[in-house]
Short mmCIF file of C-alpha atoms in Angstrom, two decimals:
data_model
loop_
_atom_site.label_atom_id
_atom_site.label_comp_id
_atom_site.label_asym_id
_atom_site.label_seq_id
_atom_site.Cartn_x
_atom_site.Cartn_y
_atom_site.Cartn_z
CA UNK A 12 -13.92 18.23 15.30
CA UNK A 13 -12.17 17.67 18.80
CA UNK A 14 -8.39 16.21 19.39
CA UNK A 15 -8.60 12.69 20.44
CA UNK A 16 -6.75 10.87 23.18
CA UNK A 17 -3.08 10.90 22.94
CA UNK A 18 -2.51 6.91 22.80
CA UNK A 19 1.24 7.03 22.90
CA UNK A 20 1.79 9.78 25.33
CA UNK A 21 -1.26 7.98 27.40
CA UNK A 22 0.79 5.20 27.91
CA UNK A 23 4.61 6.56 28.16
CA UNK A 24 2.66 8.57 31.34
CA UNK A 25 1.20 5.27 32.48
CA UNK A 26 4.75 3.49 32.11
CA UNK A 27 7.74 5.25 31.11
CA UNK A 28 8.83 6.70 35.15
CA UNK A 29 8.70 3.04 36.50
CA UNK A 30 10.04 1.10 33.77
CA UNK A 31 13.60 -0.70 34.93
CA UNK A 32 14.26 -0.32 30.78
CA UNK A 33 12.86 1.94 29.26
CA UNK A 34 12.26 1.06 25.16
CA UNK A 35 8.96 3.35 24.74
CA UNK A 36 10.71 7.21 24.82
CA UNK A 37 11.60 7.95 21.59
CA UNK A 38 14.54 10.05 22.67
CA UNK A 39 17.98 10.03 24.69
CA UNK A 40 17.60 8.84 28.48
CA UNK A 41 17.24 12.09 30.16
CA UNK A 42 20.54 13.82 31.79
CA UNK A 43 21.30 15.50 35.17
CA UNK A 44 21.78 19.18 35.31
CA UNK A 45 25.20 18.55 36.81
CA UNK A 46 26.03 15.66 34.18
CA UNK A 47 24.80 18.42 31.27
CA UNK A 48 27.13 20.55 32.82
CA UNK A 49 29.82 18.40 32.72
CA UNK A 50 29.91 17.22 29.16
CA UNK A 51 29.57 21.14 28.23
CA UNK A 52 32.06 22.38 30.42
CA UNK A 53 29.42 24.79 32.25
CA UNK A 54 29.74 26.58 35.65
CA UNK A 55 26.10 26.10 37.26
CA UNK A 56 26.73 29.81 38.68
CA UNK A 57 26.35 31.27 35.36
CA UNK A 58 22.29 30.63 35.67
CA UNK A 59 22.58 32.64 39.21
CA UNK A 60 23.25 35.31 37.05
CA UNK A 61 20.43 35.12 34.46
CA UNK A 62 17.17 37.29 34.54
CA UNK A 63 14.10 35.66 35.01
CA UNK A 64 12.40 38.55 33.39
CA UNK A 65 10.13 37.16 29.88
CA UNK A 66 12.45 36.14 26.83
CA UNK A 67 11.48 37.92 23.50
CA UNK A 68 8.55 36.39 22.05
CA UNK A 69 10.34 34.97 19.14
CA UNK A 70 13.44 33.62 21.42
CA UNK A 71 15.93 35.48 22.74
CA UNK A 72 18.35 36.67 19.73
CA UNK A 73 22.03 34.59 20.44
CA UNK A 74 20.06 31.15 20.37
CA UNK A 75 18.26 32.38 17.11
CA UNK A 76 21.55 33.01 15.55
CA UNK A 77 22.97 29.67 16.65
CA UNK A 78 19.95 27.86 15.20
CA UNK A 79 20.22 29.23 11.73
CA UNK A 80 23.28 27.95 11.46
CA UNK A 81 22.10 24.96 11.59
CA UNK A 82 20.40 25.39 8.72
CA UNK A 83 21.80 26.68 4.96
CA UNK A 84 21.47 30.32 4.55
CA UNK A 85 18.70 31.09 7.09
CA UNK A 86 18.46 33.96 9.16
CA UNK A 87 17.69 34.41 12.24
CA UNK A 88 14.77 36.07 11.61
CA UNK A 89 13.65 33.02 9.76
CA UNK A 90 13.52 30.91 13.67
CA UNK A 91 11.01 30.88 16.16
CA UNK A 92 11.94 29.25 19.41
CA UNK A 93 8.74 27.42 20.54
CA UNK A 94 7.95 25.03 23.61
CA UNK A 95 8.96 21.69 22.01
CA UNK A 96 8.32 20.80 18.53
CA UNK A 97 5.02 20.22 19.56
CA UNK A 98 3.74 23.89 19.39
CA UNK A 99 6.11 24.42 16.10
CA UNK A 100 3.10 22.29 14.51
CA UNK A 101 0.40 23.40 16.33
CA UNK A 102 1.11 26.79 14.84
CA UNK A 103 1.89 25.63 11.83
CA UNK A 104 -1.20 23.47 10.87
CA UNK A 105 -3.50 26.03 12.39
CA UNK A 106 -1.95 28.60 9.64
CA UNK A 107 -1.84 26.47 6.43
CA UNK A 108 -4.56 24.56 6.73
CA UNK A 109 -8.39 24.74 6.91
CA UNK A 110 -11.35 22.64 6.56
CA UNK A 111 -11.96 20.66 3.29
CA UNK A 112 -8.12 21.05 2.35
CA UNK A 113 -5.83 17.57 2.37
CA UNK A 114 -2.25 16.81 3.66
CA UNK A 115 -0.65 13.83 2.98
CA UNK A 116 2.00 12.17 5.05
CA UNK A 117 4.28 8.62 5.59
CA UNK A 118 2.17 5.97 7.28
CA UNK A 119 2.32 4.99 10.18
CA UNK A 120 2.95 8.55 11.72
CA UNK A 121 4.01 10.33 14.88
CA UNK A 122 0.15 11.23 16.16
CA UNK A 123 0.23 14.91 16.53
CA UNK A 124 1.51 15.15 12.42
CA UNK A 125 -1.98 14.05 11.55
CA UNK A 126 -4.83 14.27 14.72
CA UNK A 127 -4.03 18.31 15.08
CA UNK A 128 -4.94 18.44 10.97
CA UNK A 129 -8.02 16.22 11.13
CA UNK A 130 -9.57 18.27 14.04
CA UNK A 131 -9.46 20.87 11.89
CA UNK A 132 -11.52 19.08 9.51
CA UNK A 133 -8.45 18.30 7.14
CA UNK A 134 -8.61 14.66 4.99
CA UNK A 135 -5.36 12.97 5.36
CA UNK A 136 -3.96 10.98 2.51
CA UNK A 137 -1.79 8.42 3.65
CA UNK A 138 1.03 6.93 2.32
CA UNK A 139 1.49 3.20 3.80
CA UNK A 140 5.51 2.82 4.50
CA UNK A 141 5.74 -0.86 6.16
CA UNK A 142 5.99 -2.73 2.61
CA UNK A 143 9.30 -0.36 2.22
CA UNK A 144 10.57 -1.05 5.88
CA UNK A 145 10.10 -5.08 5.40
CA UNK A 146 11.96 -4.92 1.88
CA UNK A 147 15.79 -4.18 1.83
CA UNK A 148 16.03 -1.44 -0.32
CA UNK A 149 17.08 1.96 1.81
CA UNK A 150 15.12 5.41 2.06
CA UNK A 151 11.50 5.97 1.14
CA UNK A 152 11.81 5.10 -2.51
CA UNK A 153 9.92 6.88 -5.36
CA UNK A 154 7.00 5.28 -5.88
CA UNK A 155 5.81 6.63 -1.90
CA UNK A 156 7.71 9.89 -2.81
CA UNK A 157 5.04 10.40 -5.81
CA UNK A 158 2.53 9.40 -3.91
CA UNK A 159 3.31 11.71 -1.41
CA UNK A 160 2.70 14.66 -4.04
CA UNK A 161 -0.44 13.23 -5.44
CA UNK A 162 -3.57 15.13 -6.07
CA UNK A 163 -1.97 18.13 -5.02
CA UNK A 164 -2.26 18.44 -1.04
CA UNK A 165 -2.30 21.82 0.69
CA UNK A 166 0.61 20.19 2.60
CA UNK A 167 2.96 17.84 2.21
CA UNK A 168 4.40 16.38 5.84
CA UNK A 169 7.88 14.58 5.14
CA UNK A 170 8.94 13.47 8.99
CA UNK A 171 12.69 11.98 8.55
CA UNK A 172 14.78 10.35 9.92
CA UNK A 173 11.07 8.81 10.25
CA UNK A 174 9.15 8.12 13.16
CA UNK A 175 8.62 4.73 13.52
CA UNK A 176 10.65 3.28 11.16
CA UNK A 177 14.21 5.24 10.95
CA UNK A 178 13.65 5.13 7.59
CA UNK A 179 16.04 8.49 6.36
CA UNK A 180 16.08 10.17 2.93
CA UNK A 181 19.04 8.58 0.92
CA UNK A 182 20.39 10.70 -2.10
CA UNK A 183 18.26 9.30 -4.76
CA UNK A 184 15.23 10.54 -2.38
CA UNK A 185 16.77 13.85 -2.19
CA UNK A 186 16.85 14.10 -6.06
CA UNK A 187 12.90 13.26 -6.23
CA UNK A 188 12.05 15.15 -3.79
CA UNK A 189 13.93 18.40 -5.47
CA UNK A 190 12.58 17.20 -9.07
CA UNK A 191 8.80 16.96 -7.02
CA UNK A 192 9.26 19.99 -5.37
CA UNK A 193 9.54 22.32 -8.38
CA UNK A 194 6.32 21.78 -9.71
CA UNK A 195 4.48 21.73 -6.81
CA UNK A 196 2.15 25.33 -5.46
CA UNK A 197 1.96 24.62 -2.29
CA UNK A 198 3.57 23.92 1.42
CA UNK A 199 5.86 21.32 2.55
CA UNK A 200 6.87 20.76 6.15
CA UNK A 201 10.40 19.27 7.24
CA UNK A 202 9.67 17.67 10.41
CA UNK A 203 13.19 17.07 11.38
CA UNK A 204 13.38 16.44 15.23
CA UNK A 205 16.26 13.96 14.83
CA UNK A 206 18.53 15.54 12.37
CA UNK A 207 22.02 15.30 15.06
CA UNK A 208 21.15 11.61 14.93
CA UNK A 209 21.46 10.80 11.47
CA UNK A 210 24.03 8.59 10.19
CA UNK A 211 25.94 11.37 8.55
CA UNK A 212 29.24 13.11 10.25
CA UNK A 213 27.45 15.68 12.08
CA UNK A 214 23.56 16.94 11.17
CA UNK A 215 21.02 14.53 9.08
CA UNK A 216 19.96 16.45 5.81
CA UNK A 217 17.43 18.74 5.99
CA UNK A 218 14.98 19.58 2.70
CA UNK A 219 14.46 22.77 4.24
CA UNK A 220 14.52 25.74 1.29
CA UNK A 221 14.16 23.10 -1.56
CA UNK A 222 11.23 25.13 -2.69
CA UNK A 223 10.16 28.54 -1.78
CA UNK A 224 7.06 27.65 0.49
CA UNK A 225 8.85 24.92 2.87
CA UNK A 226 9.27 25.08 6.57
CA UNK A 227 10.86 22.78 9.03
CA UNK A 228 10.69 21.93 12.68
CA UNK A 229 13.65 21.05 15.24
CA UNK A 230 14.97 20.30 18.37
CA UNK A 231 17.29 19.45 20.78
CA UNK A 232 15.06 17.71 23.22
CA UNK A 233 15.01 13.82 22.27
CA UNK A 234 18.42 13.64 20.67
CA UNK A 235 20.40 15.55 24.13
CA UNK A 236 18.22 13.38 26.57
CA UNK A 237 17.14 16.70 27.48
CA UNK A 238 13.31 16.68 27.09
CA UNK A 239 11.93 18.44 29.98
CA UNK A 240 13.93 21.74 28.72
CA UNK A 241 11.45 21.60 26.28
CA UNK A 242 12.76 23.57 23.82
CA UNK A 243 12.41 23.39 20.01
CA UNK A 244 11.78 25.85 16.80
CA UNK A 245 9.67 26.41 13.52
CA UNK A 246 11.97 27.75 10.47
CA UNK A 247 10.15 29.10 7.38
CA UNK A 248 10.22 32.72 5.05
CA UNK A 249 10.79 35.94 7.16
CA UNK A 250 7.04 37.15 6.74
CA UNK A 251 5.65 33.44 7.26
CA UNK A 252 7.56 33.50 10.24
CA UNK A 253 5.77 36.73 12.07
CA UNK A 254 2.26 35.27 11.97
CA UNK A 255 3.89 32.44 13.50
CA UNK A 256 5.12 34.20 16.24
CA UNK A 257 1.49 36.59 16.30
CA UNK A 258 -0.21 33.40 17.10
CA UNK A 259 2.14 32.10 19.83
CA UNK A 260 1.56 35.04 21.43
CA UNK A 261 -1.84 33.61 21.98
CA UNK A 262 -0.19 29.98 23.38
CA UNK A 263 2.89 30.01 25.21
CA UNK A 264 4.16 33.53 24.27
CA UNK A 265 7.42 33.15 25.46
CA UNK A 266 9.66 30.22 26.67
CA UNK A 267 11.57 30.01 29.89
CA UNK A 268 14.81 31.82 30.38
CA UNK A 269 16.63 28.85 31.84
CA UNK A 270 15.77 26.43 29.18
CA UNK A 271 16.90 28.93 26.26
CA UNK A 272 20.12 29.55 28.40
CA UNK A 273 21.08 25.77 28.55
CA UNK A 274 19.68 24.88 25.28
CA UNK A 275 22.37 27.83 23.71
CA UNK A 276 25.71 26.53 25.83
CA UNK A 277 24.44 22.76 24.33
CA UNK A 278 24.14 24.01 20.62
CA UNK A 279 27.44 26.00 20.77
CA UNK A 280 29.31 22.72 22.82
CA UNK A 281 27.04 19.80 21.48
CA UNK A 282 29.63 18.00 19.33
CA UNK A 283 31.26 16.14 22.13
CA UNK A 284 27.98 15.05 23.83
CA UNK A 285 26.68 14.24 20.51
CA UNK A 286 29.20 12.01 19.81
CA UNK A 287 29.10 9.93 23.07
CA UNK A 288 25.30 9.30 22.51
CA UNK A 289 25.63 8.53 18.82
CA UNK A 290 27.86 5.66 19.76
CA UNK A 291 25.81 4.29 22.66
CA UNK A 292 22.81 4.42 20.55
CA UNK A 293 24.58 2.83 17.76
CA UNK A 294 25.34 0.37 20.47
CA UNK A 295 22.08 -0.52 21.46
CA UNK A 296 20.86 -0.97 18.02
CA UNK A 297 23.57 -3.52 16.76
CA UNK A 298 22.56 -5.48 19.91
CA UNK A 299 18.95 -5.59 19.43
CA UNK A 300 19.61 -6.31 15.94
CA UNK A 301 21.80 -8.97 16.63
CA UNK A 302 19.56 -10.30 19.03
CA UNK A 303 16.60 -9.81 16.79
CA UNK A 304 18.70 -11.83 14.60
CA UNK A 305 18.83 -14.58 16.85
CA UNK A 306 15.03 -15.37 17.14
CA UNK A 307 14.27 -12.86 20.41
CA UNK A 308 10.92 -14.08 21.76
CA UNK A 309 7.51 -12.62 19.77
CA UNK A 310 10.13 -11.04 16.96
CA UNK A 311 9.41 -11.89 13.63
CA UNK A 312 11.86 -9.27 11.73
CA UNK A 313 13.63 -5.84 12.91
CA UNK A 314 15.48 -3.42 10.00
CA UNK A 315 17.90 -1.49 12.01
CA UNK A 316 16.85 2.22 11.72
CA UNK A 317 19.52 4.36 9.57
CA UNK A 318 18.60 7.68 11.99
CA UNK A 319 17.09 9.08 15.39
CA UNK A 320 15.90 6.91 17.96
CA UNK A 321 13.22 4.37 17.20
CA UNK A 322 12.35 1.43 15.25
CA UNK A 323 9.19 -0.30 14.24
CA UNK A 324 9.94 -4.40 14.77
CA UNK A 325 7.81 -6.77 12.73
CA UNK A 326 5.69 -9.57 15.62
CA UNK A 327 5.46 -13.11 15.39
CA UNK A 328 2.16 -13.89 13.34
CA UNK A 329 -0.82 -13.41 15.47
CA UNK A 330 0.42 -11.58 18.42
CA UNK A 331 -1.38 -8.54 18.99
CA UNK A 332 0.89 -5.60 19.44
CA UNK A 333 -1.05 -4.23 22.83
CA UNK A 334 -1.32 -7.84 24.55
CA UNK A 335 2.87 -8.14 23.79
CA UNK A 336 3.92 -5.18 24.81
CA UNK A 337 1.85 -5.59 28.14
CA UNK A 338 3.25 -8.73 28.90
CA UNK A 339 6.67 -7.94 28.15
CA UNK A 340 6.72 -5.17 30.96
CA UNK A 341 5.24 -7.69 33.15
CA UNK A 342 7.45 -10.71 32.35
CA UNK A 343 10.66 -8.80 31.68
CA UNK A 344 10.23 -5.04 32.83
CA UNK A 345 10.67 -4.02 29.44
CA UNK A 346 8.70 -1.28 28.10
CA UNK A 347 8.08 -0.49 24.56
CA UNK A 348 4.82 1.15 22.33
CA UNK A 349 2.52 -1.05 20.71
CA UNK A 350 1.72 -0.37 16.67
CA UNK A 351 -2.09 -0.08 17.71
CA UNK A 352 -0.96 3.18 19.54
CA UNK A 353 0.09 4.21 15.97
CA UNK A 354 -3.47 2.88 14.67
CA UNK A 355 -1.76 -0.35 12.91
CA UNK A 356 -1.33 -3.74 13.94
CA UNK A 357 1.50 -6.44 13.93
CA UNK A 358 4.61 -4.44 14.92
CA UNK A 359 6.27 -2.73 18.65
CA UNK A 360 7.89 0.23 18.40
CA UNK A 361 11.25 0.58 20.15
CA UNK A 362 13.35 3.14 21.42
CA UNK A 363 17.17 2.92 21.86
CA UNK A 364 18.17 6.32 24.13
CA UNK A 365 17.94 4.13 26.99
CA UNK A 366 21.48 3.42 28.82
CA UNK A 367 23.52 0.71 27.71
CA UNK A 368 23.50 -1.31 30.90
CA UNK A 369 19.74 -1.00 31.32
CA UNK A 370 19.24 -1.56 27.68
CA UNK A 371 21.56 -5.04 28.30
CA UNK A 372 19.55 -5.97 31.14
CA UNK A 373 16.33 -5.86 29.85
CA UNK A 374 17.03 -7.46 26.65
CA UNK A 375 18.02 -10.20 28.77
CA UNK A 376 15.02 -10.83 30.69
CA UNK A 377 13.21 -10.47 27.41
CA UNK A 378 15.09 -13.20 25.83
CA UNK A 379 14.36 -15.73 28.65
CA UNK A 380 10.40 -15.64 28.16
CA UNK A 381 9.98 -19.09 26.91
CA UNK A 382 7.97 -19.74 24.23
CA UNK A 383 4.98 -21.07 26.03
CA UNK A 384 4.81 -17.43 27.88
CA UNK A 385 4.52 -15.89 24.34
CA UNK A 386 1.62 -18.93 23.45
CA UNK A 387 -0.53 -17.08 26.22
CA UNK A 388 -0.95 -14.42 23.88
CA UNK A 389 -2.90 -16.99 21.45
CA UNK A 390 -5.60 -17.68 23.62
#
């Protein structure tokens, strides 16, 4: 089987450079060099000095070393720096899984966790988490926690804080999932890409090493506003780890220099800049909410996400996701994703790294389309 079109990143290419506000990234509104510098109190001239000669294949060993300790007792021969998340589960589906076998995952889902799998002829078993999101109880629960583990897939994909929903694991899912875990033979992956933008103090939980064969992906990309550096990583057991790295020999082989330099100042300096952007996202999602709250045009419910970036709002009965979304760029400049680019219908997905004037801006506009704009739609 061949990959399919990617629907979301097909239309943040067709949107996301023009869009006066931005609601369809799901990270951070990208930095400046020279603001990055600032918040980590870097001299630029360091990277004059830096040799533009091919980092190690697994990633150069000082930003290993500060990524493990990210992470409870990992070494770092346990990392592999990788371009973006993105190529952390490339390698890691293409090693665990074959033809015939089944992975289950949280529905709806972030489209490379399950199109990379079913091109290589892998059945997905889904488990459907928009009843949970429209209820308010918190976390995934454990009825979709069992479900998760049923019929014993080859891999078990647990994406928190979740993409779309911002659902996170709460304690009592932690519990399951460590009572789940014991029993079960085979993989689990931790994709974790928003773990410094959990609610907790400083990093989000992650279940990596609650059983022996679990891995977990990372990065700093979406949560820094720092995407184009594209850096992120693939954690897992030392030997597990090697083939990893034999394979991306065959991809990207190595990353860039400058991208691993800046990516190690921000993980040794992050807690200041991670701070600032935790309160303007926090920001941004109260007022949405609020709004939300107060009838916003084509909104039928929004549960504020408890971590990363994005939420999944419930439409207005009858408004398709794909006709609202266009129309709200064109009405309001306001972009966001429709739920039919995450192969379900009834819901937008919204991002809240955009900045907090922008973000103000927009949501004004948006709440000015009258109601007999959002009738169009009907027809």
């Amino acid at each position: 089987m061949s990959l399919r079109e990617f629907f979301i990143e097909d239309r943040l290419e067709k949107f996301r450079t023009e869009a006066p506000c931005n609601l369809g990234e799901s990270g951070i509104r990208n930095l400046n060099l020279d603001q990055l510098a600032e918040y980590l109190n870097l001299d630029l001239r360091e990277l004059g000095k830096l040799s533009l000669a091919d980092s190690p294949n697994s990633g150069r060993k000082d930003l290993r070393e500060e990524i493990s300790k990210l992470y409870k007792n990992v070494s770092p021969d346990q990392v592999l720096v990788t371009t973006g998340t993105g190529e952390a589960l490339f390698i890691a589906f293409h090693l665990l899984l074959q033809k015939g076998d089944t992975t289950s995952l949280f529905w709806p889902a972030f489209q490379a966790l399950y199109e990379v799998p079913k091109s290589l002829g892998v059945s997905l078993q889904k488990v459907d988490l928009l009843s949970r999101l429209e209820s308010k109880e918190l976390g995934f629960g454990k009825e979709n926690l069992n479900k998760l583990f049923q019929n014993s897939p080859k891999l078990v994909i647990f994406n928190h804080p979740h993409n779309p929903t911002g659902i996170i694991a709460e304690e009592e899912d932690k519990k399951e999932l460590q009572k789940l875990s014991g029993n079960f033979p085979n993989w689990i992956l931790f994709d974790e890409h928003y773990r410094f933008l959990s609610e907790e103090k400083d990093l989000g939980w992650s279940g990596f090493g609650i059983c022996e064969n679990s891995i977990s992906t990372g990065s700093i990309t979406k949560c820094f506003g720092v995407m184009g550096l594209r850096i992120g990583w693939l954690i897992g057991p030392k030997d597990w780890i090697q083939k990893a790295r034999s394979m991306k020999d065959y991809l990207t082989h190595t990353v860039s220099p400058i991208s691993e330099f800046l990516t190690l100042k921000l993980l040794q300096n992050r807690k200041v800049l991670q701070s600032k952007i935790k309160e303007s996202l926090q920001g941004n999602m109260r007022t949405f909410t609020h709004a939300a709250a107060g009838k916003l045009p084509g909104i039928e419910s929004f549960k504020e996400p408890r971590g990363g970036v994005v939420g999944f709002a419930k439409l207005q009965k009858g408004l398709e996701s794909r006709k609202f979304a266009d129309l709200l760029y064109e009405k309001a400049g306001v972009f966001v994703l429709p739920s039919s680019d995450f192969e379900t219908e009834g819901y937008i997905r919204l991002g809240f790294g955009e900045t907090e004037e922008r973000f103000r801006l927009g949501l004004e506009r948006w709440s000015t389309l009258g109601s007999d704009v959002i009738a169009l739609l009907n027809k």
